[in-house]
Structures are given as C-alpha cells and as structure tokens.
mmCIF file of C-alpha atoms and ligand atoms in Angstrom:
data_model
loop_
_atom_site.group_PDB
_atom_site.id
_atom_site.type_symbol
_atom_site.label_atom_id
_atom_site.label_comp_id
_atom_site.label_asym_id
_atom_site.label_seq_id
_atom_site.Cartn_x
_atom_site.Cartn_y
_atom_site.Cartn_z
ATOM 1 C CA UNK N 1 -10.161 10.973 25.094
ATOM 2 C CA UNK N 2 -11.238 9.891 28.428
ATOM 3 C CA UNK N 3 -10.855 6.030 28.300
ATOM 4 C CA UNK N 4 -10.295 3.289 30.361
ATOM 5 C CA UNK N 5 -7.094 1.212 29.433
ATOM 6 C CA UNK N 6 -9.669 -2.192 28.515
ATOM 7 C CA UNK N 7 -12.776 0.207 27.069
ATOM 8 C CA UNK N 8 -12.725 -1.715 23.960
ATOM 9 C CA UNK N 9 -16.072 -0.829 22.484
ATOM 10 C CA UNK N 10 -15.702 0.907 19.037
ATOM 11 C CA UNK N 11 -14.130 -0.562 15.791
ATOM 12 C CA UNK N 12 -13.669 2.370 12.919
ATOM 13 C CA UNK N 13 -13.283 0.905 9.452
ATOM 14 C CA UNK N 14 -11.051 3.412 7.703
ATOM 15 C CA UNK N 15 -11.754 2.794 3.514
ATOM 16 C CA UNK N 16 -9.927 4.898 0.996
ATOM 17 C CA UNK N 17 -11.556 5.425 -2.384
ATOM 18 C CA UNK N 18 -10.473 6.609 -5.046
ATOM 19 C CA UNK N 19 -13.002 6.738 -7.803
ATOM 20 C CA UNK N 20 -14.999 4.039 -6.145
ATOM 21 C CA UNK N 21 -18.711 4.786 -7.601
ATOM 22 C CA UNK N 22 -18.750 1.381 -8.727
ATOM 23 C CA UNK N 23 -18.202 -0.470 -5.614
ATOM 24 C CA UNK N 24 -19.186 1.599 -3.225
ATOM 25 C CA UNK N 25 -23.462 1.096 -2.333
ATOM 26 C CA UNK N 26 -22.403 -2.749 -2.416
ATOM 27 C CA UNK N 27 -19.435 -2.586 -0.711
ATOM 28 C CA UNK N 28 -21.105 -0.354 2.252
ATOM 29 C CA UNK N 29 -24.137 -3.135 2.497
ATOM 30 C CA UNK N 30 -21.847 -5.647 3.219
ATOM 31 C CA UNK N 31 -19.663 -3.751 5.818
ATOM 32 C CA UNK N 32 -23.240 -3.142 7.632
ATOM 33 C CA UNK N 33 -23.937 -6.557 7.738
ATOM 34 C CA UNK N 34 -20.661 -7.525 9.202
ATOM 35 C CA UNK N 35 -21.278 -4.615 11.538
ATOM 36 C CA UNK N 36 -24.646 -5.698 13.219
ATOM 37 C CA UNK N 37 -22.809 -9.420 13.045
ATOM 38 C CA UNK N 38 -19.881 -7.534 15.174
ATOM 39 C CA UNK N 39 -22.005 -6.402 17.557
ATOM 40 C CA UNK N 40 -24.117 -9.297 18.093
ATOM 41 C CA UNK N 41 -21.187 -11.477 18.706
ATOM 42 C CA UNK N 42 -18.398 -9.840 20.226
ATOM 43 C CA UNK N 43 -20.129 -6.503 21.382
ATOM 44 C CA UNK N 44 -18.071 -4.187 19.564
ATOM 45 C CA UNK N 45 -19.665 -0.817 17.873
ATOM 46 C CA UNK N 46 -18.670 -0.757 14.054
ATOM 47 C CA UNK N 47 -18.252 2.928 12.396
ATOM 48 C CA UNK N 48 -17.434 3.389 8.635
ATOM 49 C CA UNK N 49 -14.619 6.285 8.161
ATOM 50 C CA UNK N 50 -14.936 6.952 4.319
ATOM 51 C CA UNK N 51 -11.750 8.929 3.156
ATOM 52 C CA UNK N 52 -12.212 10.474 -0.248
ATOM 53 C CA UNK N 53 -8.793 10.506 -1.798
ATOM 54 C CA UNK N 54 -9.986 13.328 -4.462
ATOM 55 C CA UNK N 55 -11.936 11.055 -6.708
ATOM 56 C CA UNK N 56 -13.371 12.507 -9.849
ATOM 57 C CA UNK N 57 -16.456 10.640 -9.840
ATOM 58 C CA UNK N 58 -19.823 10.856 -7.998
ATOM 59 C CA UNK N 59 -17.735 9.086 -4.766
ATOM 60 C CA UNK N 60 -18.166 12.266 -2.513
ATOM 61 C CA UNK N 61 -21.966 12.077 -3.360
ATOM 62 C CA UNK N 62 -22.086 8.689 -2.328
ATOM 63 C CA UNK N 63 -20.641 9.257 0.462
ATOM 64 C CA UNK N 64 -22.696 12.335 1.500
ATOM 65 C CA UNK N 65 -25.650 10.349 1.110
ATOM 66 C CA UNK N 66 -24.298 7.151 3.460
ATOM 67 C CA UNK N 67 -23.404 10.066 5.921
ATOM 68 C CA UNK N 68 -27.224 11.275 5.696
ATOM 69 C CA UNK N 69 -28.239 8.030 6.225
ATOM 70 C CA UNK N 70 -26.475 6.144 8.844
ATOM 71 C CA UNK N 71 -25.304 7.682 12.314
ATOM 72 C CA UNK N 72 -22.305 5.548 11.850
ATOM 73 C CA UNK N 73 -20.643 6.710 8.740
ATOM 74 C CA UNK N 74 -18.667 9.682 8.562
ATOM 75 C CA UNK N 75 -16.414 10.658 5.445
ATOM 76 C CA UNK N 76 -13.584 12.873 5.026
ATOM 77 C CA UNK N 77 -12.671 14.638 1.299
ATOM 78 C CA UNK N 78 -9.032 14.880 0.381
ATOM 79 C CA UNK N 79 -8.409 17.888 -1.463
ATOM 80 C CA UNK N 80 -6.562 16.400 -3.531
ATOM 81 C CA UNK N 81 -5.752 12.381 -4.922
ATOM 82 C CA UNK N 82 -2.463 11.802 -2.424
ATOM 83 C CA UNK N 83 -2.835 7.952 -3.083
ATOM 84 C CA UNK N 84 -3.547 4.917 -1.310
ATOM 85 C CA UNK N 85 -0.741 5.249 1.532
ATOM 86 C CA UNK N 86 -1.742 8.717 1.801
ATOM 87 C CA UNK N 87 -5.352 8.522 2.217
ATOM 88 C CA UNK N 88 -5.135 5.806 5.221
ATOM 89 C CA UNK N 89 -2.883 8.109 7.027
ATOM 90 C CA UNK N 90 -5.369 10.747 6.667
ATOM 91 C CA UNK N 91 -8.141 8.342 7.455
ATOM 92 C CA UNK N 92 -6.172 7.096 10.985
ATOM 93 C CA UNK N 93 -5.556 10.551 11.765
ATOM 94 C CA UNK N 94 -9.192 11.714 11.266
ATOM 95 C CA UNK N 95 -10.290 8.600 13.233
ATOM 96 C CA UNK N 96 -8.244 9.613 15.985
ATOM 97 C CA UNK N 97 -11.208 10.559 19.245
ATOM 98 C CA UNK N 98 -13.550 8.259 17.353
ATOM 99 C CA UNK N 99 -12.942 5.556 18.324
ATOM 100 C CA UNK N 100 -11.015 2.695 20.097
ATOM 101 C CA UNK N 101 -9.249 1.184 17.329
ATOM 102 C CA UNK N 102 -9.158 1.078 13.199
ATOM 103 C CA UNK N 103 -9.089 -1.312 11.220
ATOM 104 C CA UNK N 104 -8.128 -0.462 7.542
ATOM 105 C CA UNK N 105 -9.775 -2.083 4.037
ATOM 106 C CA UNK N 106 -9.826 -1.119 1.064
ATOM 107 C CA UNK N 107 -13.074 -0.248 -0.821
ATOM 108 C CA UNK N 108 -13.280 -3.047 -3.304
ATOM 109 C CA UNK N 109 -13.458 -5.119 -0.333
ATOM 110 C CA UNK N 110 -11.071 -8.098 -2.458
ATOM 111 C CA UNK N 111 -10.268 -8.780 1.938
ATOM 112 C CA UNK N 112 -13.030 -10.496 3.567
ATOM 113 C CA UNK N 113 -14.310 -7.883 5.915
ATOM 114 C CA UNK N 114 -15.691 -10.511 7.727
ATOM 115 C CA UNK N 115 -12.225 -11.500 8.946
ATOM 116 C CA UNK N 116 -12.945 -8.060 10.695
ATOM 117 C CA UNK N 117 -14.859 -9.980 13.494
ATOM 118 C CA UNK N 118 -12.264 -12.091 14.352
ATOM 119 C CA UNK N 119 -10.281 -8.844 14.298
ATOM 120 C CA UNK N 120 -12.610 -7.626 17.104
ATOM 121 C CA UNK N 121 -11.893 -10.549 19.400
ATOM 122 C CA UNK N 122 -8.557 -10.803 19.300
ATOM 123 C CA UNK N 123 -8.643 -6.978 20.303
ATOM 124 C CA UNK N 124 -10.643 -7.603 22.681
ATOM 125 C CA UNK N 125 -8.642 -10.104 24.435
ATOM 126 C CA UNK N 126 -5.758 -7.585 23.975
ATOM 127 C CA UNK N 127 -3.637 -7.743 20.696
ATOM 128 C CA UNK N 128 -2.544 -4.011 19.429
ATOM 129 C CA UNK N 129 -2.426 -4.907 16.071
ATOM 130 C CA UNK N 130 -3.857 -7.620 13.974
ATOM 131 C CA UNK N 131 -2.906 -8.397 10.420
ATOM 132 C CA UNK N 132 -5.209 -9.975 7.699
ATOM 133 C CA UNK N 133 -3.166 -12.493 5.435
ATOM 134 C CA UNK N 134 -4.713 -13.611 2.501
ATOM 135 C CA UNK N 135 -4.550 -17.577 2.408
ATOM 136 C CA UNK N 136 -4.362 -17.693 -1.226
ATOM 137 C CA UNK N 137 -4.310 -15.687 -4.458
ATOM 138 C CA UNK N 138 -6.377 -17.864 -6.717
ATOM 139 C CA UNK N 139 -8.860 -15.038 -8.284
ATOM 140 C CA UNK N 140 -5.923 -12.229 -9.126
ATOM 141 C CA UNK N 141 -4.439 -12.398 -12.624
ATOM 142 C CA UNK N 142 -1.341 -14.939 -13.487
ATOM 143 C CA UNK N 143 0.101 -11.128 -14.117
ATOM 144 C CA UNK N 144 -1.221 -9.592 -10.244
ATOM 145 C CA UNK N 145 0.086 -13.036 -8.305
ATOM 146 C CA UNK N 146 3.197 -12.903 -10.377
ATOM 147 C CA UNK N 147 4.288 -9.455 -9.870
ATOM 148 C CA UNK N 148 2.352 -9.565 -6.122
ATOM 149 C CA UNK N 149 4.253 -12.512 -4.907
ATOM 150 C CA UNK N 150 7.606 -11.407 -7.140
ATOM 151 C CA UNK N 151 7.103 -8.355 -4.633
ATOM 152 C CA UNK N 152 6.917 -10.166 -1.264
ATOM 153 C CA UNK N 153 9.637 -12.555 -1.864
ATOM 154 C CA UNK N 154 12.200 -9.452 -2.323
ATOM 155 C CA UNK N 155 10.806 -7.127 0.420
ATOM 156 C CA UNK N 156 11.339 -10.368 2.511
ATOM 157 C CA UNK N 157 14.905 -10.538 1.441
ATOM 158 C CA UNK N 158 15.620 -6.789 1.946
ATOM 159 C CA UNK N 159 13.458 -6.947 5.432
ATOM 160 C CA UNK N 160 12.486 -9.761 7.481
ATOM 161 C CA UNK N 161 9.664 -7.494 9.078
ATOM 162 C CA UNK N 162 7.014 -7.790 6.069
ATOM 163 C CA UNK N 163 4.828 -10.405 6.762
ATOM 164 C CA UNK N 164 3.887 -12.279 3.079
ATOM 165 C CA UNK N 165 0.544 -11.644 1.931
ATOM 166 C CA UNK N 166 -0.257 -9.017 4.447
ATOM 167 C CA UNK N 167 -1.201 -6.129 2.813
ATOM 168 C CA UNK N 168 -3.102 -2.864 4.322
ATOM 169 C CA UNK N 169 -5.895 -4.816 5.814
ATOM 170 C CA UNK N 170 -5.607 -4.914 9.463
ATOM 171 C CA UNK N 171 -6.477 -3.552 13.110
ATOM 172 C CA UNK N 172 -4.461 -1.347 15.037
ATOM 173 C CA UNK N 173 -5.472 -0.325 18.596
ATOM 174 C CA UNK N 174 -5.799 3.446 19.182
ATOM 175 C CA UNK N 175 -2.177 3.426 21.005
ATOM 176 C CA UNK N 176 -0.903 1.965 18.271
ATOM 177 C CA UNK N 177 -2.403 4.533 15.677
ATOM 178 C CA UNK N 178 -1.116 7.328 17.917
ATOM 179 C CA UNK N 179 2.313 5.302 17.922
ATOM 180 C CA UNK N 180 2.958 5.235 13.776
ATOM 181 C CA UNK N 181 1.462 9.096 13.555
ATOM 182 C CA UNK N 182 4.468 9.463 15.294
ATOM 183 C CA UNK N 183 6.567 8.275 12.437
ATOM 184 C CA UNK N 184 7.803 11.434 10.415
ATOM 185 C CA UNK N 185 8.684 10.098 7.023
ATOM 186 C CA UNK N 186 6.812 10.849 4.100
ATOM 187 C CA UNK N 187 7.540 7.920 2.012
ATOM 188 C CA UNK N 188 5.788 5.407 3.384
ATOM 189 C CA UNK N 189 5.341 1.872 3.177
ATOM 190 C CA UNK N 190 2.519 1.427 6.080
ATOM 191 C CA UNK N 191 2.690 -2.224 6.496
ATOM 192 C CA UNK N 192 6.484 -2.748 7.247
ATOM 193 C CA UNK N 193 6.403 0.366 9.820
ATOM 194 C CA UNK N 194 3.462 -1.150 11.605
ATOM 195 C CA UNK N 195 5.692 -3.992 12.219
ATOM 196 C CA UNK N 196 8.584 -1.753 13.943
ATOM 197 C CA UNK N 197 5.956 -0.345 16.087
ATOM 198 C CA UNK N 198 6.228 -3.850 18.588
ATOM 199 C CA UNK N 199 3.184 -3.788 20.070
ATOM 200 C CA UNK N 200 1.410 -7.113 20.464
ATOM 201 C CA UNK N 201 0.208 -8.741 18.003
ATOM 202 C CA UNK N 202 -2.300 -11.063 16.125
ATOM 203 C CA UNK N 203 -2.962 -12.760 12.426
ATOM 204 C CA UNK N 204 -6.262 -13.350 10.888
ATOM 205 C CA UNK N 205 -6.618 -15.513 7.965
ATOM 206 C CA UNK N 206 -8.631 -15.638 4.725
ATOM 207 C CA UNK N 207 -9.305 -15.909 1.149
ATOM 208 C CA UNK N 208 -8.887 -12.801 -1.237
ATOM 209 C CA UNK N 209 -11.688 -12.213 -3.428
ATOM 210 C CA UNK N 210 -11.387 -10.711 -7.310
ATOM 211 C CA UNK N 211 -12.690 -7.306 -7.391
ATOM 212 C CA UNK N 212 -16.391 -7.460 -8.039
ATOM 213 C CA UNK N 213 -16.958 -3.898 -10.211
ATOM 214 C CA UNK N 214 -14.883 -1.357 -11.154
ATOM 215 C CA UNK N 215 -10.776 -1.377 -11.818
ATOM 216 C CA UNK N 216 -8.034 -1.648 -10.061
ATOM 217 C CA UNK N 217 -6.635 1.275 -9.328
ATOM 218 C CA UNK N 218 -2.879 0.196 -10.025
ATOM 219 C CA UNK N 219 -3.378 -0.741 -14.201
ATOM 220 C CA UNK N 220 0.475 -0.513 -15.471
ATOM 221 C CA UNK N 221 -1.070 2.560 -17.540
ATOM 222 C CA UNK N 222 -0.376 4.206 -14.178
ATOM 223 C CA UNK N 223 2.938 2.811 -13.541
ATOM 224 C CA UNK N 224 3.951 4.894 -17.262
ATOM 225 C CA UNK N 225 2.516 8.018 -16.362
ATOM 226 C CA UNK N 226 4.467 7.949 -13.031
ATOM 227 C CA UNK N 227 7.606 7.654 -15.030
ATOM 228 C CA UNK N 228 6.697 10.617 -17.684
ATOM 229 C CA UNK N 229 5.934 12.984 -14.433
ATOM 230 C CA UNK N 230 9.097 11.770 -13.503
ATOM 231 C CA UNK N 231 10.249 14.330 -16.711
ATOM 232 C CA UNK N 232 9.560 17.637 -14.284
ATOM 233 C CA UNK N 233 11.326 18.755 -11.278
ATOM 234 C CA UNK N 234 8.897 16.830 -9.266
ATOM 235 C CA UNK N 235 9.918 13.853 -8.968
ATOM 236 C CA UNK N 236 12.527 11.163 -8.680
ATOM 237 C CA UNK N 237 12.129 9.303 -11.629
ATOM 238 C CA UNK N 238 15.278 10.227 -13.517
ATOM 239 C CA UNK N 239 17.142 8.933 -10.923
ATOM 240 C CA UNK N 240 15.745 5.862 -11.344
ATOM 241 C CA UNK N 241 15.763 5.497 -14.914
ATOM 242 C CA UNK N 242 19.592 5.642 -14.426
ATOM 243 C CA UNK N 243 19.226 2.118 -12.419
ATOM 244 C CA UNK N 244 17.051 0.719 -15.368
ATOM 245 C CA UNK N 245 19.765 2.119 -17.879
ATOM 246 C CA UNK N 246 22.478 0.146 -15.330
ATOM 247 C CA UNK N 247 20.567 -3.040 -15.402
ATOM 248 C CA UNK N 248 19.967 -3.055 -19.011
ATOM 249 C CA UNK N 249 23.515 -2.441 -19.307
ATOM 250 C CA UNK N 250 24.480 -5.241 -17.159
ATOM 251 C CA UNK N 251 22.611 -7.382 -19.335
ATOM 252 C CA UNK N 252 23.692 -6.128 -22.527
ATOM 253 C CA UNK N 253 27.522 -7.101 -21.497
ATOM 254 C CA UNK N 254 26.004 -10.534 -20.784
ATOM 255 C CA UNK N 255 25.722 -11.282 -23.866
ATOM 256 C CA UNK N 256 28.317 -9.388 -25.268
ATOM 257 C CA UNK N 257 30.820 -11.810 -22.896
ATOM 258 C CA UNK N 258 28.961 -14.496 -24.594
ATOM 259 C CA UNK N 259 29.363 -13.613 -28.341
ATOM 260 C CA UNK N 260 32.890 -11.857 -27.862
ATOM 261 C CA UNK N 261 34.167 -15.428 -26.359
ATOM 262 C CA UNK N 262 32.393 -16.987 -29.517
ATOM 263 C CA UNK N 263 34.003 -14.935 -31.848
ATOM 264 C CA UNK N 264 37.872 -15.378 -29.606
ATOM 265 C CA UNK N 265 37.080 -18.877 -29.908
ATOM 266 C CA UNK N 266 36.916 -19.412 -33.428
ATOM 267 C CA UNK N 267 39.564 -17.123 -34.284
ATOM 268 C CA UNK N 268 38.184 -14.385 -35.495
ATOM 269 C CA UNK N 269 39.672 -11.407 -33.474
ATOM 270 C CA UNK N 270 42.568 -9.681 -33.309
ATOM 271 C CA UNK N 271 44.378 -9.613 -29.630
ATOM 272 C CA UNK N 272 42.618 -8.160 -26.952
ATOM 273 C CA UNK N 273 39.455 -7.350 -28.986
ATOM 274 C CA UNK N 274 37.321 -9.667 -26.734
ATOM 275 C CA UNK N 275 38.793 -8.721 -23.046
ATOM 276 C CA UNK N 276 38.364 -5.030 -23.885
ATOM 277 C CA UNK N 277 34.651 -5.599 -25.127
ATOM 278 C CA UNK N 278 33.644 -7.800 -22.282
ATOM 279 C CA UNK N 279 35.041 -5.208 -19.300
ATOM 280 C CA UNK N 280 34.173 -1.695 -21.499
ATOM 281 C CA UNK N 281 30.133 -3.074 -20.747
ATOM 282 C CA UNK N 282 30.393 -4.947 -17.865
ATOM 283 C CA UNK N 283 31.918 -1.976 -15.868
ATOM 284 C CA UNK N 284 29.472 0.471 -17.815
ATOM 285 C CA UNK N 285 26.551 -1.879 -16.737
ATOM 286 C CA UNK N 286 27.794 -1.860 -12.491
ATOM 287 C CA UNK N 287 28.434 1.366 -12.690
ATOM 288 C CA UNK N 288 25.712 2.844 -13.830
ATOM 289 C CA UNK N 289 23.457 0.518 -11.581
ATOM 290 C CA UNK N 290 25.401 1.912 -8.680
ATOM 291 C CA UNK N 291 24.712 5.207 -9.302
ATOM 292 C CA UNK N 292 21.142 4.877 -10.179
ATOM 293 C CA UNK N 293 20.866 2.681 -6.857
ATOM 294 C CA UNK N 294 22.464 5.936 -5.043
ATOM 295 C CA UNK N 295 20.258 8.348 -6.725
ATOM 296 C CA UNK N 296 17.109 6.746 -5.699
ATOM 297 C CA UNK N 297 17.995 6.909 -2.461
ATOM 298 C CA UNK N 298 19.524 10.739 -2.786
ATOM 299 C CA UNK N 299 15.654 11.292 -4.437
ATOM 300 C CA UNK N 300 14.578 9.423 -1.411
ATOM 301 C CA UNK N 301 16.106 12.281 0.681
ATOM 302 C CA UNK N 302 14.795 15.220 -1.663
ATOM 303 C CA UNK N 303 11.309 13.880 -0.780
ATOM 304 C CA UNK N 304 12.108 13.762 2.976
ATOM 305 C CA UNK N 305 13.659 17.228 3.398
ATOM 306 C CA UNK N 306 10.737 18.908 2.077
ATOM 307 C CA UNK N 307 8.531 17.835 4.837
ATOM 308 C CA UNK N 308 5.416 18.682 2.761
ATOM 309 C CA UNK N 309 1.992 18.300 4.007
ATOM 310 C CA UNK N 310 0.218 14.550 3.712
ATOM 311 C CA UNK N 311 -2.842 16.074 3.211
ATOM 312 C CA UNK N 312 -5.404 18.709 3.211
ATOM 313 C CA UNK N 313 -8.947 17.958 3.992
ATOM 314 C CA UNK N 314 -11.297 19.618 2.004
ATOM 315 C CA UNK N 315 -14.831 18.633 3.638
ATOM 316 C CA UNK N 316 -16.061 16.655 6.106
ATOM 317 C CA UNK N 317 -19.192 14.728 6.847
ATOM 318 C CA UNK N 318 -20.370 12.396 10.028
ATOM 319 C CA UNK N 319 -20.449 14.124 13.332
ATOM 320 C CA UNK N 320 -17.120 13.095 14.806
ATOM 321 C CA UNK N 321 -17.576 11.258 17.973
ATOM 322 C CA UNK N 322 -20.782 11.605 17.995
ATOM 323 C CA UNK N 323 -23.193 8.228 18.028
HETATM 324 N N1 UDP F 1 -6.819 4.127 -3.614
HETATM 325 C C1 UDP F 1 -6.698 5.427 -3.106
HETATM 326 N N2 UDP F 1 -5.939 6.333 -3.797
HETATM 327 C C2 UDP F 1 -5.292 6.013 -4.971
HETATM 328 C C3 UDP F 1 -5.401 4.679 -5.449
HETATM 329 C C4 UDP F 1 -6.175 3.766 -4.750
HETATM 330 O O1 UDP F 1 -7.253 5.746 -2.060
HETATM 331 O O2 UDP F 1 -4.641 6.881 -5.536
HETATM 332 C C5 UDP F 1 -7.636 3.152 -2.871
HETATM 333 C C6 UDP F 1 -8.706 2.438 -3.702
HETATM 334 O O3 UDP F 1 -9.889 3.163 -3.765
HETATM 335 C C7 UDP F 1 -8.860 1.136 -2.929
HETATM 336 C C8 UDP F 1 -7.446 0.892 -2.379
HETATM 337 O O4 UDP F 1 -6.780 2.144 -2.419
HETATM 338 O O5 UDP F 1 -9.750 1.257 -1.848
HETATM 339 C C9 UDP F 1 -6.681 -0.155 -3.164
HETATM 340 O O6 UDP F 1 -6.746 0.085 -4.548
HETATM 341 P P1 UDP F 1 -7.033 -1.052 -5.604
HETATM 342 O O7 UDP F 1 -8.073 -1.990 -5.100
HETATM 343 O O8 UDP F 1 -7.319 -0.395 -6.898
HETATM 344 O O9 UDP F 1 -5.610 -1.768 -5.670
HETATM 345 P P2 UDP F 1 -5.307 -3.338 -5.879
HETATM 346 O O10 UDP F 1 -6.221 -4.096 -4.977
HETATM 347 O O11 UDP F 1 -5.558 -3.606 -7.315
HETATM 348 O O12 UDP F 1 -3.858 -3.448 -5.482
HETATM 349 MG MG1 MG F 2 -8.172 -4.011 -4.836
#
C-alpha cells in the first residue's frame, strides 16, 4: 500500500462467527452506529471484515446480504471451522491493503464496541496497539468468572505479559498486524504474542456485557468432545490425559499419607506398611504428572512440525479496498 507513515483514516473491524445467525443483524446495527459516531468524532472510516469460520447456519447468507448492502462490509468464508484464534488470523490477514489498522471483536459483541472510538483516538495520536479490558465481570456466570479469572491469575503466574481481563478485543496498527503475521507458530494464543510484539501501546476500559442471543460458543460439551477426538491420531489429547492421570494420582497419595498415618498411629500395621504405601503413590502421582507435563509439550511440537495451513478461504464477498 502506498501510505503515508500518519495516514490514519480507516479502522477494519475484524468479527469471527461461528454460527452467529442469532446475533448477527443486531450486532451489525450497532457496529454501524458506532461507525457513523467514529467518523463524526474522530474522522476515522469504519469497515466491517466478517470472517465466516465455517458456520453451519444461515451466517454466510447473512453476511452476503450485509455485503449487498453496505459498501463497507466485506466477508470472508473459511472453508472450514479452524476456531476462534484461527479465524482472526485469517481475518487480519485478509484485512491486510484494507485498511490502516484492525481492531478485533467478537460477534456477540459481550465488548462494548463503543470502546472502539476511543480505540480510534488513541491511534490516532499514535499508539500501535490498544487493548480493551473489561472493568468488571458482573453479567458472566459464577461458573464463566470463576474459571475466566481462575485462567488469568495462572497465565499471569506462568507470564507476566498477559494483561488480566484483556481478551481478543483490541486495535492493532497495520505495522503491527504485518509484525505478528510474522510469527510462525501454529498454536496460538493471540493476546500474549501481541504483547511480545513491543510496539506502543494503549488500554481502553469498559464493562462486559452478557451475550444478548445465541450461545456461547465454548459450552464444556465442547471441552468433552475435544478430549474424545483426542482418541485418533490427531491430536494431543492422550498426552494430556497422562497429566490428569498424574494429578489425580498426586491426590490420591494425599490421602493415602493421611489414612496410612491413621492406621500407623493406632497400631494397626505391621512395620513398614505405611512408609511403603505413602512413597509407592506419591512417586506414582509426580511421576506421572511429569511425564504428562513433557508430553504436552512433545504434542506441542507434533503440532508445530507439521506446519499445516491456518486456513483456506472458500469465498469472498466486499470489494477489497475498494470504498
Ligand atoms: N468463534 C469462532 N470459531 C469458533 C468458536 C467461536 O470464530 O470455533 C467466534 C464466535 O463466533 C465469537 C467469538 O469467536 O465471535 C467468541 O466466541 P464466544 O462468544 O462463543 O466465546 P465466549 O465469549 O463465550 O468466550
Ligand atoms: Mg462471547
């Protein structure tokens, strides 16, 4: 593209949806509002980049028929469901000539995507990369905060980079976009290698909304049937299993430690009965975690060396770079 270094004049929302026929019309009403609001204040063009991660419901139609209808939407159809990761690579990439920066959301619009405005200025006045952090969790489940916030606190532990309660929704100038497609690996975790990427950056903050219509996309019904594909060749879930099988071991000698120093306290074993007990599991239990811990890692690898494709784009709608 033929830019000037401070031509800051086009935003592209990037949305992946996967069956998203619920949210959708409403969702894209309310990103056209905030659009016409972006321009009015800050002067910034807004574009919609619609990436279709190979829904089975009438989401392609949909977004066919925003395409039809507004100059500034333009989708992209997976062939095939790559998940959420997946599809906002593919939307970046696609993006990529468009436009000046992205910002990513996702289609239940639980961010405020008017938080994208403020987005806008702060790119404007020359931040790379601008993360949305949610201010609070009050409408997601006990379960969703629990498990959401269980989540940050130990990514935090293992790496200082995450930023708590930033998840996907944020702007990333078109240097840095070009910056992370430079970034080989295929198991990705998008908001902690934004962070290595060191470009400037800003925060916007604001409240996170309960999903209006439809599911989430992430029930624990999903979390099984990752494990059971985990059966074939596939995938890496055996190797995992091992580290469940470690930890349940670990805690099975915990209270074997307990009972067998019951029982050697009130007499009722012969010698040595207890010590050999208490190690025999305990050892089992570290063991085994160890390995599993290895294996994930070693499955972490397998993934790597294959260097498959992301993605393949099936269809396209939305003249790119065009309006
Ligand atoms: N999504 C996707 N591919 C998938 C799963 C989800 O593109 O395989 C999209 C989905 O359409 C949504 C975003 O990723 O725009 C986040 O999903 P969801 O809102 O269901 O997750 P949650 O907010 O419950 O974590
Ligand atoms: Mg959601």
């Amino acid at each position: 593209m033929n830019q000037q270094p401070n031509d800051k004049q086009t935003i592209c929302i990037v949305i992946p949806c996967y069956n998203e026929e619920e949210v959708l019309p409403w969702a894209m009403g309310k990103l056209q509002t905030m659009i016409g609001k972006m321009k009015a204040e800050t002067g910034i063009k807004g574009r919609l980049l619609l990436v279709d991660d190979g829904s089975r419901d009438r989401t392609w139609e949909l977004i066919e028929g925003f395409a039809a209808e507004h100059s500034n939407v333009a989708g992209v159809k997976l062939s095939h469901n790559e998940g959420h990761q997946n599809a906002l690579w593919a939307g970046m990439q696609e993006s990529l000539g468009m436009c000046d920066a992205i910002v990513s959301i996702d289609a239940d619009l639980q961010d405020d995507e008017m938080a994208i405005i403020d987005m806008a200025r702060q790119f404007a006045e020359g931040k790379d990369i601008v993360y949305g952090v949610r201010k609070q969790r009050k409408t997601d489940t006990w379960f969703k905060r629990f498990t959401a916030q269980a989540f940050y606190r130990l990514m935090q532990t293992a790496d200082k980079e995450i930023i708590y309660n930033h998840a996907d929704f944020r702007l990333m100038s078109e240097r840095a976009v070009r910056a992370l497609m430079e970034y080989p690996e295929r198991n990705m975790f998008l908001r902690g290698m934004v962070r290595q990427l060191g470009f400037s950056e800003g925060y916007v903050y604001y409240d996170r909304t309960a999903r209006t219509a439809g599911e989430s996309k992430y029930p624990l019904s999903k979390m099984l049937a990752f494990s059971i594909d985990g059966i074939t060749s596939f995938s890496t879930a055996p190797l995992k299993f091992i580290t469940f099988a470690g930890l349940t071991m670990t805690l099975i000698s915990m209270l074997i430690i307990i009972y067998g120093l019951y029982e050697h306290f009130i007499g009722k074993t012969i010698e040595g009965w207890t010590s050999l007990m208490v190690s025999m599991w305990f050892i089992g239990g570290v063991i085994t975690t160890g390995v599993g811990i290895t294996g994930t890692y070693i499955g972490k690898i397998y993934n790597e060396v294959k260097r498959r494709p992301r993605y393949f784009v099936d269809k396209k709608v939305g003249i790119k770079g065009g309006n």
